[in-house]
XYZ file of C-alpha atoms in Angstrom:
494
model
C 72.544 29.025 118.518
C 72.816 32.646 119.338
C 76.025 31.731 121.450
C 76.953 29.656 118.828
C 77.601 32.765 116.551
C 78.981 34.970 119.140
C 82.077 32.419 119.565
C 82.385 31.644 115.944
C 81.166 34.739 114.595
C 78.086 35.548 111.973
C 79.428 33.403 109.356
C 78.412 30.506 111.347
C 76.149 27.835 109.691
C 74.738 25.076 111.332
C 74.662 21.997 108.032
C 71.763 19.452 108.851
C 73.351 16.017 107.659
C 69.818 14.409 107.411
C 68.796 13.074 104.287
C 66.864 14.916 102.332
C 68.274 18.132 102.889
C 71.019 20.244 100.428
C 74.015 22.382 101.673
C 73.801 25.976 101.148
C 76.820 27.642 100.278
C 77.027 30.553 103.519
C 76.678 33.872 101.767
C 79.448 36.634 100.910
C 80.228 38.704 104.202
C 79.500 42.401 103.079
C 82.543 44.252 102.788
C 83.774 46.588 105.821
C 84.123 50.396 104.819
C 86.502 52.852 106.429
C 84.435 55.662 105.031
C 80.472 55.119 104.399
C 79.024 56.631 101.257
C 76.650 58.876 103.139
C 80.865 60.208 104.402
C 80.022 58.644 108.191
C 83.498 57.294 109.226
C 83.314 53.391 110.671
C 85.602 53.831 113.182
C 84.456 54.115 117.113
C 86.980 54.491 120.133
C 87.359 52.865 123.129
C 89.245 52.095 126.258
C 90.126 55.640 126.690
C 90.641 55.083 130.524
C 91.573 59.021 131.960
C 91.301 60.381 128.565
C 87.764 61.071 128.933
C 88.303 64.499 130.970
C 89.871 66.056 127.616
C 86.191 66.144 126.764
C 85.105 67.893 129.358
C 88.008 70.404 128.944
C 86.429 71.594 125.581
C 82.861 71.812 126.583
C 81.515 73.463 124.401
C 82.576 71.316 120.922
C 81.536 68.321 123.210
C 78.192 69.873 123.636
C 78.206 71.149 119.953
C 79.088 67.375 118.669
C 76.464 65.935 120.717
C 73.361 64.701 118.871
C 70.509 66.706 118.639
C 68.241 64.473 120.812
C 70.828 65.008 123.601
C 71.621 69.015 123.075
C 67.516 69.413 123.517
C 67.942 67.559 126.724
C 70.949 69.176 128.271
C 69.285 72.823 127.225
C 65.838 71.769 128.951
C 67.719 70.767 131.755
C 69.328 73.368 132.403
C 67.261 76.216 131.806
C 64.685 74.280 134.655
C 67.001 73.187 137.078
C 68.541 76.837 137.279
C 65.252 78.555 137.489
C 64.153 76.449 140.161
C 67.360 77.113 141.768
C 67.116 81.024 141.878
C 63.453 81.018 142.418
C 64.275 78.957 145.560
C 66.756 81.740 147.052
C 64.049 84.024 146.572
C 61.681 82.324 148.661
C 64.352 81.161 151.113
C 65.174 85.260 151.500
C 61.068 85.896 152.031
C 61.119 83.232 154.583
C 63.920 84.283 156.097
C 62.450 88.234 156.652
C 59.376 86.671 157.190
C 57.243 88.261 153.960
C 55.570 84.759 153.636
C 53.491 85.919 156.874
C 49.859 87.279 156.339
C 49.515 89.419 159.225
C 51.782 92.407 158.627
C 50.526 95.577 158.542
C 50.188 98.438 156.304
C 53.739 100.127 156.833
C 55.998 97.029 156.484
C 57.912 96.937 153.697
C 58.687 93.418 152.057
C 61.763 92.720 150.526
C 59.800 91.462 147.279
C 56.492 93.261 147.155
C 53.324 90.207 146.669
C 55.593 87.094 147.393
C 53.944 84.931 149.646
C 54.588 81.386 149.167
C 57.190 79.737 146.641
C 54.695 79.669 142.954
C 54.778 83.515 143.604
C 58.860 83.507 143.839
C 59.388 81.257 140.759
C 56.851 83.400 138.957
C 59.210 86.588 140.273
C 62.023 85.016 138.961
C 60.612 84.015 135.751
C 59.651 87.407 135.178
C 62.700 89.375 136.087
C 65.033 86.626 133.924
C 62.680 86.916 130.950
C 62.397 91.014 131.551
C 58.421 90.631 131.212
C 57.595 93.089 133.506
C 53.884 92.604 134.719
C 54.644 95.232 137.535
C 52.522 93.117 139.787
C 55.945 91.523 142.151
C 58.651 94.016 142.197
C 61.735 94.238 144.694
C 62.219 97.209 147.187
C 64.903 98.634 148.594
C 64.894 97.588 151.707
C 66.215 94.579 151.088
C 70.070 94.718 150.240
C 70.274 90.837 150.006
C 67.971 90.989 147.282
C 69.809 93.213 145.284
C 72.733 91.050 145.398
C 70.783 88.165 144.797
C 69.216 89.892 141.401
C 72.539 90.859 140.422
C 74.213 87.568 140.378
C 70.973 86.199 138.866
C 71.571 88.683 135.538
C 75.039 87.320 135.528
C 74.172 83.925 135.968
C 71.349 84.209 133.321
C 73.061 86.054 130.682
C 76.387 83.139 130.925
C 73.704 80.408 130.449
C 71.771 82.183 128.079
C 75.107 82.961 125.731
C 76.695 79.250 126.561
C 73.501 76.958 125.769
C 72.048 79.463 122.905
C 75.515 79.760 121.265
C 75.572 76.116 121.415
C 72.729 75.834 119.648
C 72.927 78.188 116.913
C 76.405 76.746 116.245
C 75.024 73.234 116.057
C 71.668 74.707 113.899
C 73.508 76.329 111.647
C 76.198 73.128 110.761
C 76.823 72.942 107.028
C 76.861 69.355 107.138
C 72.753 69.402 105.880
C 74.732 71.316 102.791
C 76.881 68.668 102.014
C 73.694 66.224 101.717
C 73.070 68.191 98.100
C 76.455 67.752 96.968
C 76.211 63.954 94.950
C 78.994 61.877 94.246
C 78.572 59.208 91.546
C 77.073 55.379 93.220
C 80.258 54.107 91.088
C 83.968 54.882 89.712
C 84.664 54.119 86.524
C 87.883 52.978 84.501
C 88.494 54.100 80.559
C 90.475 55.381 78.344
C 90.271 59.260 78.400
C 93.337 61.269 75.663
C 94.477 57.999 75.078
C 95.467 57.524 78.622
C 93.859 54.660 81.087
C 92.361 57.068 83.579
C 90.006 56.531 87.065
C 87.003 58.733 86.972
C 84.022 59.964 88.982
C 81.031 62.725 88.489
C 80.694 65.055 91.661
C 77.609 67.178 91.107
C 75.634 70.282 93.014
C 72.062 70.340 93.559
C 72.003 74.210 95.069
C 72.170 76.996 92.965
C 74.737 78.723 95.296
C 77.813 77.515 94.398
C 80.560 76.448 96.800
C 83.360 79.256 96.714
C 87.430 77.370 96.503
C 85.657 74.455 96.129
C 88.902 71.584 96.146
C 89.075 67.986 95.925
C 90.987 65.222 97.555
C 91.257 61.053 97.013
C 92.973 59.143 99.397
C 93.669 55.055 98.921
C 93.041 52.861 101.730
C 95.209 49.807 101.398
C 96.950 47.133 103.701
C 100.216 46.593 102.829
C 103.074 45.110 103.925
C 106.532 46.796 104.340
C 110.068 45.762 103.134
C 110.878 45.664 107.047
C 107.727 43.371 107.767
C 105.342 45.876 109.350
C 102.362 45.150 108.468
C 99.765 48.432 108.268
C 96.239 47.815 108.272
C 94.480 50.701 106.885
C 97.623 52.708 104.794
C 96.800 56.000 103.288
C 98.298 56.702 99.703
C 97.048 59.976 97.855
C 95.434 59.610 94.593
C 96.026 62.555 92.318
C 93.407 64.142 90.656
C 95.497 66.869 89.323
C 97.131 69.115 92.264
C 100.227 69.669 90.046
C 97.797 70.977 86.842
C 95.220 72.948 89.243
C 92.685 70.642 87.833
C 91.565 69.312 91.588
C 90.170 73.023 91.967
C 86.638 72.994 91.028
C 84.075 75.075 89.671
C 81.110 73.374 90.355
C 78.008 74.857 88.836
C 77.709 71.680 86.653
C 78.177 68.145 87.485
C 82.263 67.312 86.467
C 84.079 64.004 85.908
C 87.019 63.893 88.170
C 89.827 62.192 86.856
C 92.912 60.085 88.147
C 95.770 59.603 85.047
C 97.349 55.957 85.864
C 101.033 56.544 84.979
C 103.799 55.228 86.328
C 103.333 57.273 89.481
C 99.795 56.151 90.327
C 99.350 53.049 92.682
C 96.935 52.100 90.009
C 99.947 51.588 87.959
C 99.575 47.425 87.630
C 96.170 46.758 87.915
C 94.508 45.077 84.867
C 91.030 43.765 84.804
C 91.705 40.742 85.948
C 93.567 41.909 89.076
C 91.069 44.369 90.328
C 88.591 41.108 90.666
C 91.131 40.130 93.287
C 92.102 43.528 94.602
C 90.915 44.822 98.292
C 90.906 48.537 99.061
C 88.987 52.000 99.407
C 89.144 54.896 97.550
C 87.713 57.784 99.942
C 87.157 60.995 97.891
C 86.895 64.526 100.145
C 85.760 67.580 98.469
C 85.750 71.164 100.777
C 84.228 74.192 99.789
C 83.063 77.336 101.836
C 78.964 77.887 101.452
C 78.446 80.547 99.551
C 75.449 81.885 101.957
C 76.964 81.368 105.626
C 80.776 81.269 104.561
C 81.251 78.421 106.713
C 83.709 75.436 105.329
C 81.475 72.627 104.194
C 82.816 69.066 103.757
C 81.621 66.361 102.341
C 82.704 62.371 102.232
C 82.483 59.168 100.226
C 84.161 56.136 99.059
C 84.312 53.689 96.717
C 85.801 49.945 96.868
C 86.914 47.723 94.785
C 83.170 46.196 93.791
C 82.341 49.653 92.621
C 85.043 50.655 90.149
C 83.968 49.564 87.027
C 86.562 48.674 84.472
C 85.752 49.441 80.880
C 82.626 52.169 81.571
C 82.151 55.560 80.748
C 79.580 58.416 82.504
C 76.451 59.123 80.354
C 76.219 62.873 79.335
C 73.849 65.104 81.536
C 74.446 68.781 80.144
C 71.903 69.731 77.524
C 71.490 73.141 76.054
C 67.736 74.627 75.909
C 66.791 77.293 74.513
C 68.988 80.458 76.449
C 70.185 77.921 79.255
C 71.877 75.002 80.143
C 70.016 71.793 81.590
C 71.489 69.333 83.741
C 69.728 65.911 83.799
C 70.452 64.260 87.192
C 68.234 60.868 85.998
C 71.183 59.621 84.076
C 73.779 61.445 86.847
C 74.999 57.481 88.148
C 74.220 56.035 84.270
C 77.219 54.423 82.591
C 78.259 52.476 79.400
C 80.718 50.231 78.128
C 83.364 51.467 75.958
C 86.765 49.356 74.167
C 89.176 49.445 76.780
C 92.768 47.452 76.936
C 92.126 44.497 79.810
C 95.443 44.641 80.854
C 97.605 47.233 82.784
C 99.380 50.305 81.908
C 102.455 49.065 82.964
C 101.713 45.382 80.988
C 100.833 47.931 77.969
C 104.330 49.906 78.234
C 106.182 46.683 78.762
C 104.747 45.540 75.413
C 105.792 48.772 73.490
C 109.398 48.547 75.169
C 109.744 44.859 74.343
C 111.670 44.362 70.702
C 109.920 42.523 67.843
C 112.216 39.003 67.147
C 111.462 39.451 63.337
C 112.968 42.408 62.832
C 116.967 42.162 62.596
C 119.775 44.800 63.028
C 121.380 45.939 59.771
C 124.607 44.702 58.938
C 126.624 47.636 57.818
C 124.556 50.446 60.085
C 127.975 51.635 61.688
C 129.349 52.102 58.745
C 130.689 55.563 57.765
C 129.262 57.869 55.078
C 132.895 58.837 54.069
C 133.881 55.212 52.709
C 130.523 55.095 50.601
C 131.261 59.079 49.699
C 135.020 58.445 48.516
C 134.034 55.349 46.447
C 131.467 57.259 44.242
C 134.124 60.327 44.027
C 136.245 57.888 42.509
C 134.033 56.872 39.931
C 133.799 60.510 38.803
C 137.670 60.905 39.004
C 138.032 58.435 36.196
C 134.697 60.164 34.200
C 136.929 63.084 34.636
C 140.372 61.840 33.221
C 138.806 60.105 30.285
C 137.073 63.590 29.275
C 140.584 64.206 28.418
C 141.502 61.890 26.003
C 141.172 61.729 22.603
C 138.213 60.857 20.967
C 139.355 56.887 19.585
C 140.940 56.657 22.496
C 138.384 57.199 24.751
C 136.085 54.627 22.047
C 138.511 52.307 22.733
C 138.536 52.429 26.578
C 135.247 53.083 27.135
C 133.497 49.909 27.292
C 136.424 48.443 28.970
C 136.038 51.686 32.103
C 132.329 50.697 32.163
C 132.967 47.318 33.617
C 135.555 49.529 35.836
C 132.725 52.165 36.920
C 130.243 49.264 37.534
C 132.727 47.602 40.098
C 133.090 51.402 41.418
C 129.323 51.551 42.099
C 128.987 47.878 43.299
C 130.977 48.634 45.882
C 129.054 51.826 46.948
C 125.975 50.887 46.508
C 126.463 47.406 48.173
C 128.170 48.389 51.781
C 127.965 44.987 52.652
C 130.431 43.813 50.327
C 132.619 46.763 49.778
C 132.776 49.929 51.570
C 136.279 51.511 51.683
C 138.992 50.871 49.380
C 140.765 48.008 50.849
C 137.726 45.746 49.852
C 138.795 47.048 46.066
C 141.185 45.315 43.343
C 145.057 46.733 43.671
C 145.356 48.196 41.026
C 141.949 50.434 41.732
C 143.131 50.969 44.906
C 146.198 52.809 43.607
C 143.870 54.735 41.402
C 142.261 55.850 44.298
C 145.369 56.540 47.127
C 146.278 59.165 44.270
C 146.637 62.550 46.209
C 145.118 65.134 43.500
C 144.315 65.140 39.668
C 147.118 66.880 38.718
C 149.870 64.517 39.731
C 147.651 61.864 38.785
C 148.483 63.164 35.055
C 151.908 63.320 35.735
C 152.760 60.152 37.402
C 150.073 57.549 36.148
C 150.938 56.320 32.411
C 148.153 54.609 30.596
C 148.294 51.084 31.616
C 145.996 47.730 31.160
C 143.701 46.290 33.972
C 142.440 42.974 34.180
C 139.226 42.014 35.912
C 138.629 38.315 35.640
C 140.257 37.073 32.454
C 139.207 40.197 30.084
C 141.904 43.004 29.801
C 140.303 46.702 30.323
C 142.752 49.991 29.436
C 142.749 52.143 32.219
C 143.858 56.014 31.860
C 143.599 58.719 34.209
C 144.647 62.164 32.324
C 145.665 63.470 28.705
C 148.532 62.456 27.577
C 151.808 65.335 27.713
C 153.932 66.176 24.943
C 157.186 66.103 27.283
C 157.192 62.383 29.055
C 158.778 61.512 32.447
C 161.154 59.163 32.315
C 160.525 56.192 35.144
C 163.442 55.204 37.213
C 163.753 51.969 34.834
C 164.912 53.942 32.075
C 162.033 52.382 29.574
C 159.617 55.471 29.054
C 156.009 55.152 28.962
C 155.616 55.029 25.306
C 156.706 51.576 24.924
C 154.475 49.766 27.108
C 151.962 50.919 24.537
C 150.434 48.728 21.776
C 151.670 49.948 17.853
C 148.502 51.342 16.856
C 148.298 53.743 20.150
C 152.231 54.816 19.708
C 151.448 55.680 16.123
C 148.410 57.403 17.178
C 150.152 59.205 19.876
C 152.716 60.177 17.921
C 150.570 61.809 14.727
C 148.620 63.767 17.334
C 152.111 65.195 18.678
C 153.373 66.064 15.256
């Protein structure tokens, strides 16, 4: 069985086809992360081949990245295998001037005073690397190789001592313990926020030193395909959170909402509800800082997939004001709540407001220009004008007959769609209105009749001038006048 799943993988189900037994649907594979939420990156290499000696290059960030298990071993190691090094030249320099002998006499001077045997050297060593002192084992100077030998010893010691103690501190004092009280949110969330469809997430601080230039970064981890056919696995896309506004720099003493605006710009720009069910990617958010107490850079990781964006949620509040402070409730710091939000995308939602309504229709006449309405109604006040002029019966006379005249005037002003210049007029208004000014209207424009439909209307257009101009005809104006109007005319001119 267990070579079974190593050629077919873990999904691997053996189905018993005896009766009695039901099939069992094999369950969903949990979904790979580039980035875990603790902010431990899934990836591992291998088949480095020669490459391995860069490591050794840069010993000391190799010893620094080690695990701790592994730096406690290296430093015990060392520390032992070079003491029992050194203390080993000391003895092999007593054995060599023969100190280790018991039957010297009361002149001879040893090279290292009470070594005899190789517990006594190690214990001389220990003492002069560790500067105890016990004054007990001392060297002489009679011995000039053992003055070399303790010089190259304080050398040797004080390069270990700096190498494997530097390596430690550095590695003790890591911030990345500080970035396990910096919280993200378990999930994203996806609302309406100004009116605008927005992707949002609550960062929070659990220290009461605050992290100085704190900044934040989101990076989308997609497979895509490109218009040339490469196909890349793991693409990176940058989400932004506001680098343009100054909004990704943070000032966090409280927990804050980050914030992604899906706009046309935002890879986020055509996913709906419906689509993000179907959707596969990785949203890894970054946020740096420098610790406020060490001034080291601090960094600290998670991500979200596509399971844990939430469509439709909003963060519960946490802030609460007591009395003279400000109280931040981390119980509800991963709570959320639905709110009304649009199921489908923005750019669904801007295709909809682009998209023209098929009831509404385009007016008729919208091209039309103001001066043709303008010049109609100026006509109508034209005539108003000349028949001011005449006399009293005579404007009794034509005035009900210029009212059906006006009302064709403002017909065809006030209905563009059936008149809306003067060509669309009746001739003889049209000659009314080609008239160049008011004055040699007077002049040249006798009093005349005007029919509209089958009913005559008088139409005049200025008082009427003692001295008459004589048309080209020869016939003046007076006799295309009925009798009563010639007598009329004629009493007023007497």
């Amino acid at each position: 069985m267990s070579a079974l799943r190593r050629k077919f993988g873990e999904d691997y189900q053996v189905v018993n086809t005896s009766r009695g037994t039901t099939y069992t649907a094999p369950a969903k594979k949990k979904r790979q992360r580039f980035v875990e939420k603790n902010g431990r990156c899934n990836v591992q290499h291998g088949n480095l081949g020669g490459e391995t000696s860069r490591y050794l290059s840069d010993l000391f960030t190799t010893l620094v990245d080690l695990k701790w298990r592994w730096n406690l071993l290296i430093f015990i190691l060392t520390y032992t295998i070079a003491w029992l090094v050194m203390a080993s030249m000391w003895w092999v320099i007593a054995y060599i001037r023969g100190d280790l002998r018991q039957d010297h006499d009361t002149s001879y001077t040893p090279c290292v005073a009470n070594v005899y045997n190789f517990p006594s050297a190690f214990l001389f060593f220990i003492e002069t690397e560790a500067t105890i002192g016990y004054g007990y084992r001392y060297i002489t100077e009679k011995c000039p190789e053992g003055i070399i030998l303790f010089l190259f010893q304080s050398l040797l010691g004080s390069i270990v001592d700096a190498f494997l103690i530097g390596c430690m501190f550095i590695k003790m004092s890591q911030p990345k313990k500080r970035a396990e009280t910096l919280m993200f949110s378990q999930d994203a969330v996806i609302s309406q926020r100004d009116g605008k469809l927005c992707l949002m997430f609550r960062v929070g601080n659990l220290r009461n030193s605050h992290m100085v230039s704190a900044q934040i970064r989101c990076k989308l981890i997609k497979s895509r395909q490109t218009p040339e056919g490469e196909f890349l696995p793991l693409d990176q896309c940058e989400l932004d959170v506001g680098f343009g506004t100054g909004a990704d720099q943070l000032f966090l003493v409280s927990p804050l909402t980050i914030c992604h605006e899906i706009n046309p710009k935002s890879p986020f720009f055509d996913l709906s509800q419906r689509s993000l069910m179907n959707e596969q990617f990785e949203i890894v958010v970054i946020l740096e800082g420098i610790v406020e107490t060490t001034g080291m850079t601090c960094q600290a990781r998670t991500s979200y997939t596509e399971d844990e964006v939430l469509w439709g949620h909003r963060f519960l509040p946490v802030m609460s004001l007591e009395e003279g402070f400000f109280r931040v409730d981390y119980s509800q710091f991963h709570a959320t709540f639905e709110v009304p939000t649009p199921p489908y995308s923005v750019k669904e939602h801007e295709e909809k407001i682009l998209l023209p309504s098929p009831v509404t229709t385009p007016m008729l006449n919208e091209c039309r220009s103001r001066r043709e309405r303008v010049f109609s109604v100026d006509c109508i006040d034209t005539i108003e004008e000349r028949a001011s002029r005449l006399p009293s019966k005579l404007q009794r006379m034509s005035s009900g007959k210029d009212d059906l005249q006006k009302k064709v005037l403002r017909m065809s002003s006030n209905n563009p769609e059936k008149a809306c210049s003067t060509g669309d007029l009746p001739l003889k208004l049209q000659r009314i209105s080609s008239m160049p000014n008011h004055g040699e209207v007077e002049e040249r424009l006798p009093l005349k009749a005007l029919k509209v439909g089958s009913e005559p209307m008088t139409q005049s257009t200025g008082d009427l001038q003692k001295t008459s101009i004589v048309p080209s005809g020869g016939a003046r104006p007076e006799d295309n006048l009925p009798a009563k109007l010639r007598k009329m005319n004629s009493d007023r001119l007497t």
